[in-house]
Structure formats: C-alpha cells, structure tokens
Amino acid sequence: MSEEIMPTVLPGELLISAKLEDHRLADVAGETKSRVEALFSGIDLAGQRIAVGAGSRGIDQLATVVGTTVATLRSLGANPFIFPAMGSHGGGTSEGQRLMLESFGVTEAAMGVPIDAAMEIVELGRTASGTRLLASRPAIEADAMLFINRIKPHTDFASDRVGSGIRKMLVIGLGKIEGAFEYHRAAFRQGYEPMILEVSDEILGRFPKIYAIGLVEDGYHHLAHIEGMTSAQVIEREPLLLRQARDWMPRLPFREIDVLILDEMGKNISGAGMDPNVTGRATNGIPRPDRHADVGIIYVRDLTPESHGNAIGVGTADLVSSRLVEEIDKPFTYTNALSAMTPYAAQIPMHFATDAQCLQAALRMAGVNADEARIVRLRSTLALDRFLATGACAREIASRDDLTVLDSREQWSFTAEGNFATPLK
C-alpha cells in the first residue's frame, strides 16, 4: 500500500458516553482496612512474617489496597513483605517483576515494607495427575501468605468456578516462571479449569495459613467490592465473586462492528493484552462462541507503558501501528508466549506508520465503504464508558437510553501527519 497519507473520509465523528454498571467504593483505604482487620480478627499476628502477593494487572487503586493491607498487618503486630505473584511476567526476572510492581506504585518506599522479588522456587511434590507442584520459596517459608488479586472471567476459558483471580494466582503467580511453564503444559493436557482447581486445591491443603483479598471492579474499571477470605472461604466465595464480576463487565456498544480501534493494549489491561471477553475474539484469533458482538477487524494503536514492552496478545489484532511494533520488547513478549504455549499471541500483524494508512487497510479487510462503515474507537478494553463512532451508528445510538452523544463532527479528523486528531480521554 502507498506510504502516502490517505485522506480517509469518515462521516459523522460522534463522541459517545455510555452508561455502565457503577458501584465504585467511596473509601477504598477504609474498606480495605476493615476487611483485613476482620479477616485476622482473633488471630495473634505478633512477629508473624506474612508474604503478601501482588500481581501484574492494572487493578484500580492497587497501590492503595496493597499499601493499606501491609500497614494494617503491621498495626496488628505482623512483619509483612511483598512478593510479585505473576508467573512469567516481567520477562520472568526479579528485576522485571519488581519494575512491574513499581509501575503500579507498589514500591518499597511507598509501601513501607520490603519487596522480595526472588525467583527461587521449591518443588513440593506432584498432583494426582502428575503435575509438579512449584512455589516461591520466599512466600512458602513465611508464616502465612496473603494474596491480593482482581477476580474476573479468564481470557482463555469459560468457567463458573474459577477465572482470573485468587485460585489462578495460587497456581501461576505463586509458581514463578518455572511454575508458569509447568502449569500451562498441564493445562494443555487436561484443560485450564481442571488444572487450576487441582493445583490450587493442593496448595490450599498444604498451606492452611493462606488468606486472600479478592477485588471486583465495576463497568467503569473502578474498584467496587473488597472481600477478605480464608483458604476455605476462597473455595466457597470465589465462584460467587466471579459471577458478580461477569455481571458488571462492560460490553461493546453495538452488536455489529466493522472495525474496532483500540488506542492501547497491554499486560496491565488484560493477560491477553486486550480482553477476549470484550472483543469476542479468542487469544488464537478465532471468534468466541460466547461473544456479545461480531467484530470484523481489530486495529490497535499503542502498547501501554505499564506493559514494559510485553505485547502478548498482539497476534489477536489484524492491524497495529508501526510505533506499537517499535515498542515491543521481544524477550518479555516471547517469555510470556512460551510459558503460556501460545506462539500465535506474539505474532506481529500487518502494520503501517499512520492511523490513516491502518484505517485504509482495515476498511479493505472488512470489505466496507468508508461512508457505510460501523467503526468504534475505544481507549482500551478496560474503558468502554466513552468512545468514538462513525455516523453509520447514529440511528442506533439515538434509539438507546444508555448512550449519549457528547459531541459530533461532520467527519473524522486527522492531523497533518495522518493520525487521529481527536483525543479520547
């Protein structure tokens, strides 16, 4: 395709506000403190070393939750420390995982406790199916472990019992990079849900002093529920919290979309870079049977800084910008893809220098004319509350009470360099 900037004409640039599930907590620090105090009520923590696991997801107010948790534990007499519970992320290195926590504001200075990012593991034995049980040495040698994670539907499988949450962190996160390799191999043999349930049951059975802080976000990616759980309560409560998270998750605004544009993808947004529960496209690029929208072409413009170059999931897109390709850290991305046994997730799609060129290619792939194309532009799959749409969607927007037009222009605007001129904040 020509390298010249294409004067793409897209009539009707509509800035839309979407009404989503809003259940945000007014006082996250206060709620966290009360939940931690209730969780350890009646338990003598004096002098106890507690390993607090934090992951690699961009959870709303994660630093507040982790900071308040460790401060509350200290007030109860414990000696907490933080460890990265994120498997192979951050390139599978101590430095990389520490950097990921720091990008979320979880630093030793801010938290007031040490961060032990050692990658050393211990082999605890094997499960009934023969899977090796691997766990972080610093974590299991503590007097107790407390895992903090968001609970939401997983990107790679559908389940009513387990998703991306506490149980998964007990497996993939606690297992460090070697555990991530082992457990993904096991999942390839027996399926994700059976593997996670089997391994997490073993971990919970071997370490009775496991606790958890489960987090659920609403449709606006705001923290909406915090719950403290003992090991027994994790088994009982996580399926219920998973159901709540699924009910609150936002969906794409239209049933039919010719071109979906995402300003950003990244590891902090989703384990798959962009959430398949939103895009309706599995991590192997195939449309999911449970999708809520039929999306023709996906174009992704940038990689989030918090991803530190990990572009896992980029292969799910049909098109990306050349600047996104330049931002990819191949060792970080390949380590993640190899551990998850998903080489297609690291494959680089067709890419061009400008938004106009990428959009021209997207329209050709979708087989639609510019003046008829149903195009939606989002910040990311975590931000569906405000988006841009083409005029082809105007009639449907007018018929719905959950969508409001905030601004409109006769046609989509581009800079002189051929990139989108309208900011989407």
XYZ file of C-alpha atoms in Angstrom:
425
model
C 0.000 0.000 0.000
C 1.216 3.509 -0.739
C 3.162 5.247 2.009
C 1.328 8.474 1.207
C -1.066 9.796 3.818
C -4.551 8.842 2.745
C -7.302 11.490 3.132
C -9.781 8.975 4.562
C -13.269 10.446 4.776
C -15.342 9.022 7.608
C -18.601 10.921 8.008
C -20.006 11.579 11.429
C -17.390 11.526 14.178
C -19.561 11.003 17.258
C -18.178 11.187 20.796
C -20.380 8.932 22.911
C -20.821 8.442 26.641
C -22.044 5.009 27.713
C -23.908 4.306 30.931
C -22.318 1.271 32.592
C -22.573 -0.551 35.916
C -21.394 1.941 38.563
C -20.694 0.536 42.025
C -17.434 2.284 42.935
C -16.329 2.330 46.550
C -16.190 5.738 48.203
C -13.344 4.881 50.591
C -11.041 2.146 49.254
C -8.456 2.545 52.037
C -11.091 2.420 54.764
C -12.822 -0.595 53.223
C -9.518 -2.430 52.823
C -8.512 -1.756 56.427
C -11.794 -3.040 57.820
C -11.664 -6.164 55.646
C -8.110 -7.016 56.704
C -8.907 -6.429 60.380
C -11.985 -8.662 60.132
C -10.031 -11.352 58.285
C -7.469 -11.621 61.078
C -9.816 -10.973 63.982
C -8.872 -13.182 66.924
C -5.589 -14.284 65.302
C -2.318 -13.410 67.013
C -0.056 -11.951 64.323
C 2.666 -10.695 66.648
C 6.028 -11.242 64.948
C 4.489 -13.237 62.104
C 6.138 -12.881 58.685
C 3.386 -12.579 56.107
C 4.101 -12.816 52.393
C 1.725 -10.506 50.522
C 1.380 -11.462 46.849
C 0.626 -8.778 44.260
C 0.313 -9.363 40.522
C 0.884 -7.688 37.177
C -2.621 -6.448 36.355
C -3.552 -2.779 36.258
C -6.108 -3.054 39.036
C -7.879 0.123 40.100
C -6.151 1.615 43.169
C -3.887 -1.398 43.575
C -1.248 0.622 45.433
C -3.895 1.829 47.891
C -5.117 -1.707 48.554
C -1.641 -3.203 48.929
C -0.348 -0.276 50.987
C -3.327 -0.303 53.319
C -3.125 -4.075 53.675
C 0.517 -4.111 54.744
C 0.012 -1.098 57.024
C -2.909 -2.838 58.725
C -0.919 -6.048 59.111
C 1.880 -4.058 60.758
C -0.603 -2.422 63.112
C -1.670 -5.934 64.137
C 1.920 -6.817 65.018
C 2.888 -8.694 61.846
C 6.028 -8.247 59.734
C 4.706 -8.307 56.152
C 6.708 -8.240 52.949
C 5.514 -8.074 49.346
C 6.405 -10.552 46.621
C 5.455 -10.482 42.919
C 2.946 -13.266 42.256
C 2.941 -13.015 38.469
C 4.427 -16.162 36.960
C 6.492 -15.389 33.865
C 5.555 -11.725 33.508
C 8.215 -9.050 33.568
C 10.394 -11.292 31.430
C 10.446 -13.872 34.213
C 13.188 -11.949 36.023
C 13.402 -10.482 39.504
C 14.194 -7.039 38.137
C 11.411 -7.163 35.549
C 8.776 -8.172 38.097
C 9.899 -5.513 40.534
C 9.591 -2.941 37.731
C 6.047 -4.098 37.021
C 5.041 -3.562 40.644
C 6.736 -0.172 40.662
C 4.749 0.906 37.592
C 1.599 0.452 39.693
C 3.014 2.473 42.580
C 3.912 -0.606 44.630
C 7.436 0.316 45.750
C 9.316 -0.312 48.975
C 9.352 3.403 49.726
C 5.619 3.830 49.199
C 4.569 0.600 50.924
C 6.992 0.848 53.849
C 7.887 -2.851 53.683
C 10.445 -4.903 51.730
C 9.699 -6.380 48.292
C 11.220 -9.834 47.826
C 11.275 -10.466 44.072
C 13.456 -13.568 44.204
C 12.556 -16.143 41.553
C 13.684 -19.185 43.566
C 11.118 -21.973 43.757
C 10.586 -25.162 45.740
C 9.189 -28.391 44.303
C 6.569 -29.653 46.750
C 5.650 -32.918 45.053
C 3.145 -33.836 42.372
C -0.599 -33.761 41.941
C -2.648 -36.881 41.270
C -2.388 -36.194 37.542
C 1.396 -35.935 37.723
C 1.832 -32.164 37.610
C 4.801 -30.872 39.593
C 3.852 -28.531 42.432
C 6.129 -25.490 42.301
C 6.004 -22.494 44.621
C 8.019 -19.402 45.506
C 10.489 -20.186 48.285
C 10.242 -16.763 49.995
C 6.448 -16.983 50.032
C 6.021 -20.510 51.397
C 8.748 -20.029 54.011
C 6.775 -17.160 55.551
C 4.451 -17.828 58.476
C 1.425 -17.032 56.314
C 0.580 -15.914 52.777
C -1.964 -13.316 51.705
C -2.835 -12.950 48.010
C -4.351 -9.775 46.560
C -5.965 -10.049 43.150
C -8.847 -8.928 40.995
C -11.445 -11.593 40.239
C -12.901 -11.604 36.723
C -13.626 -14.042 33.872
C -10.484 -15.544 32.386
C -9.348 -14.626 28.897
C -8.693 -18.190 27.699
C -11.525 -20.308 29.072
C -15.072 -20.064 30.374
C -15.916 -21.355 33.832
C -18.412 -20.747 36.624
C -15.946 -21.919 39.286
C -12.650 -20.228 38.554
C -11.329 -17.414 36.383
C -8.585 -14.855 36.685
C -8.446 -14.412 40.429
C -7.201 -15.874 43.671
C -7.030 -19.531 42.643
C -5.152 -18.705 39.475
C -2.677 -16.585 41.461
C -2.144 -19.526 43.845
C -1.068 -21.535 40.800
C 0.533 -19.420 38.061
C 1.550 -16.488 40.289
C 2.964 -18.441 43.199
C 4.778 -20.801 40.834
C 7.000 -18.072 39.340
C 8.337 -18.586 35.809
C 9.075 -22.304 36.150
C 5.624 -22.882 37.603
C 4.060 -20.913 34.747
C 5.751 -23.256 32.259
C 4.734 -26.376 34.203
C 1.128 -25.384 34.765
C 0.472 -24.231 31.209
C 1.808 -27.561 29.969
C -0.568 -29.288 32.367
C -3.452 -27.104 31.152
C -2.640 -28.111 27.583
C -3.143 -31.763 28.611
C -6.137 -31.512 30.907
C -7.702 -28.067 30.373
C -7.315 -24.821 32.304
C -10.169 -25.247 34.768
C -9.259 -28.791 35.910
C -5.580 -27.835 36.200
C -6.190 -24.688 38.250
C -8.663 -26.443 40.543
C -6.372 -29.434 41.095
C -3.206 -27.444 41.773
C -4.885 -24.777 43.908
C -6.609 -27.472 45.986
C -3.169 -28.982 46.655
C -1.676 -25.607 47.594
C -4.580 -24.738 49.880
C -4.382 -28.164 51.504
C -0.639 -27.934 52.148
C -0.636 -24.379 53.482
C -3.577 -23.756 55.848
C -2.418 -20.215 56.602
C -3.358 -18.823 53.216
C -5.524 -15.717 53.104
C -6.816 -13.568 50.266
C -8.175 -10.150 49.419
C -10.500 -10.543 46.458
C -11.255 -7.436 44.372
C -14.118 -6.882 41.950
C -14.349 -3.926 39.581
C -17.456 -2.388 38.047
C -18.134 -1.428 34.427
C -16.030 1.727 34.731
C -12.947 -0.221 35.914
C -13.464 1.204 39.402
C -12.941 -0.904 42.483
C -16.425 -1.876 43.628
C -16.022 -4.739 46.105
C -13.286 -5.878 48.502
C -13.541 -9.158 50.362
C -11.204 -10.864 52.815
C -11.141 -14.664 52.632
C -9.570 -17.560 54.482
C -8.373 -20.551 52.448
C -11.726 -22.303 52.942
C -13.644 -19.191 52.000
C -11.673 -18.835 48.754
C -13.158 -22.120 47.565
C -16.663 -21.067 48.595
C -16.656 -17.384 47.685
C -14.592 -17.045 44.505
C -17.287 -18.535 42.218
C -19.811 -16.020 43.603
C -17.430 -13.098 43.146
C -16.667 -14.336 39.631
C -20.373 -14.245 38.830
C -20.612 -10.706 40.171
C -17.628 -9.611 38.100
C -19.175 -11.113 34.979
C -22.458 -9.304 35.604
C -20.668 -5.954 35.983
C -18.325 -6.349 33.000
C -18.991 -3.874 30.180
C -19.719 -4.997 26.637
C -19.044 -3.459 23.257
C -21.723 -0.874 22.490
C -23.027 -2.457 19.278
C -23.811 -5.967 18.108
C -22.144 -5.379 14.735
C -18.854 -3.517 14.343
C -16.898 -3.442 11.091
C -13.688 -2.017 12.577
C -12.795 -1.876 16.275
C -9.967 0.534 17.101
C -8.174 0.259 20.448
C -5.879 3.115 21.449
C -3.959 0.807 23.780
C -3.404 -2.826 24.633
C -1.150 -4.193 27.332
C -0.451 -6.640 30.110
C -1.838 -4.276 32.723
C -5.129 -4.174 30.815
C -5.536 -7.910 30.296
C -3.454 -11.060 30.422
C -4.209 -11.263 26.710
C -3.337 -7.634 26.039
C -6.937 -6.930 25.119
C -9.711 -8.785 26.897
C -11.327 -11.502 24.730
C -14.411 -11.232 26.950
C -14.863 -7.778 25.415
C -13.555 -8.190 21.870
C -15.204 -11.583 21.434
C -12.026 -12.894 19.835
C -10.088 -15.728 21.481
C -6.345 -15.472 22.028
C -5.784 -17.608 18.920
C -7.668 -15.027 16.854
C -10.812 -17.130 16.372
C -14.218 -15.594 17.242
C -15.541 -16.954 20.533
C -18.922 -18.727 20.541
C -19.980 -16.689 23.616
C -19.149 -13.300 22.030
C -21.586 -10.440 22.501
C -20.617 -8.629 19.291
C -19.486 -9.523 15.795
C -16.275 -7.598 15.155
C -14.770 -7.613 11.694
C -11.302 -6.067 12.011
C -9.317 -5.056 15.096
C -6.734 -2.261 14.850
C -4.532 -1.473 17.886
C -2.603 1.804 18.021
C -0.243 1.567 21.021
C 1.184 -0.524 23.848
C 0.741 0.716 27.413
C 3.890 1.933 29.215
C 2.997 -0.339 32.157
C 3.491 -3.380 29.902
C 7.224 -2.647 29.670
C 7.199 -3.909 26.094
C 5.265 -7.132 26.743
C 2.956 -7.256 23.716
C 1.453 -10.673 24.383
C -1.863 -10.853 22.537
C -0.708 -8.627 19.678
C -1.349 -11.538 17.313
C -5.064 -11.235 18.067
C -5.162 -7.920 16.205
C -5.493 -7.715 12.445
C -3.560 -4.460 12.239
C -1.279 -2.456 14.518
C 0.638 0.773 14.151
C 4.332 0.682 13.329
C 5.001 2.602 16.555
C 3.444 -0.241 18.560
C 5.786 -2.691 16.842
C 8.751 -0.497 17.784
C 7.632 -0.599 21.442
C 7.713 -4.404 21.659
C 10.263 -5.967 23.987
C 10.799 -9.344 22.346
C 12.347 -11.157 25.363
C 9.448 -10.071 27.624
C 6.848 -10.976 24.992
C 8.428 -14.255 23.953
C 8.925 -15.393 27.558
C 5.223 -14.881 28.222
C 4.197 -16.573 24.956
C 6.453 -19.564 25.543
C 5.312 -20.082 29.126
C 1.667 -19.901 28.053
C 2.350 -22.093 24.993
C 0.681 -19.504 22.766
C 3.149 -18.570 19.990
C 0.375 -17.011 17.885
C -0.190 -14.454 20.647
C 3.252 -12.979 19.928
C 2.972 -12.858 16.139
C 3.207 -9.349 14.697
C 0.321 -8.381 12.390
C 0.446 -6.146 9.333
C 1.402 -2.616 10.365
C 1.662 0.879 8.878
C 3.052 4.208 10.025
C -0.132 6.254 10.420
C -3.710 5.849 11.610
C -4.946 6.818 8.145
C -2.939 4.074 6.467
C -4.008 1.476 9.029
C -7.621 2.548 8.690
C -7.461 2.308 4.923
C -6.173 -1.259 5.261
C -8.816 -2.083 7.885
C -11.646 -0.919 5.620
C -10.288 -3.012 2.775
C -10.030 -6.068 5.031
C -13.558 -5.507 6.338
C -14.889 -5.115 2.812
C -16.919 -1.981 3.555
C -17.026 1.516 2.147
C -15.874 4.340 4.403
C -19.250 6.119 4.309
C -21.066 2.961 5.485
C -18.538 1.579 7.958
C -19.563 0.960 11.560
C -16.336 1.948 13.322
C -15.826 2.177 17.081
C -12.714 3.610 18.731
C -12.030 2.801 22.420
C -9.190 3.694 24.763
C -8.825 0.013 25.696
C -10.947 -2.995 26.630
C -10.970 -1.628 30.191
C -12.506 1.701 29.117
C -15.872 1.396 27.421
C -17.523 4.382 29.069
C -16.504 6.868 26.349
C -15.853 6.117 22.702
C -15.922 7.451 19.159
C -18.226 6.045 16.500
C -18.979 6.770 12.880
C -22.234 8.230 11.612
C -23.330 4.781 10.458
C -24.091 4.057 14.127
C -26.109 7.275 14.686
C -29.576 5.792 14.256
C -28.947 3.027 16.788
C -27.399 5.483 19.240
C -30.478 7.714 19.051
C -32.742 4.767 19.901
C -30.944 3.851 23.134
C -31.110 5.463 26.567
C -27.719 4.094 27.695
C -25.787 6.067 25.036
C -25.443 9.850 24.908
C -23.835 11.940 22.176
C -21.407 14.365 23.823
C -20.017 15.931 20.653
C -20.231 15.456 16.905
C -18.359 16.491 13.786
C -19.199 16.116 10.145
C -16.244 13.812 9.576
C -13.386 12.173 11.466
C -10.420 14.490 11.895
C -6.771 13.688 11.193
C -3.547 15.565 11.859
C -1.291 16.658 9.031
C 0.769 13.526 9.729
C -2.242 11.278 9.176
C -3.060 10.343 12.767
C -6.312 10.780 14.676
C -6.715 14.384 15.804
C -9.472 13.866 18.361
C -8.192 12.826 21.812
C -10.147 10.116 23.570
C -9.791 10.626 27.324
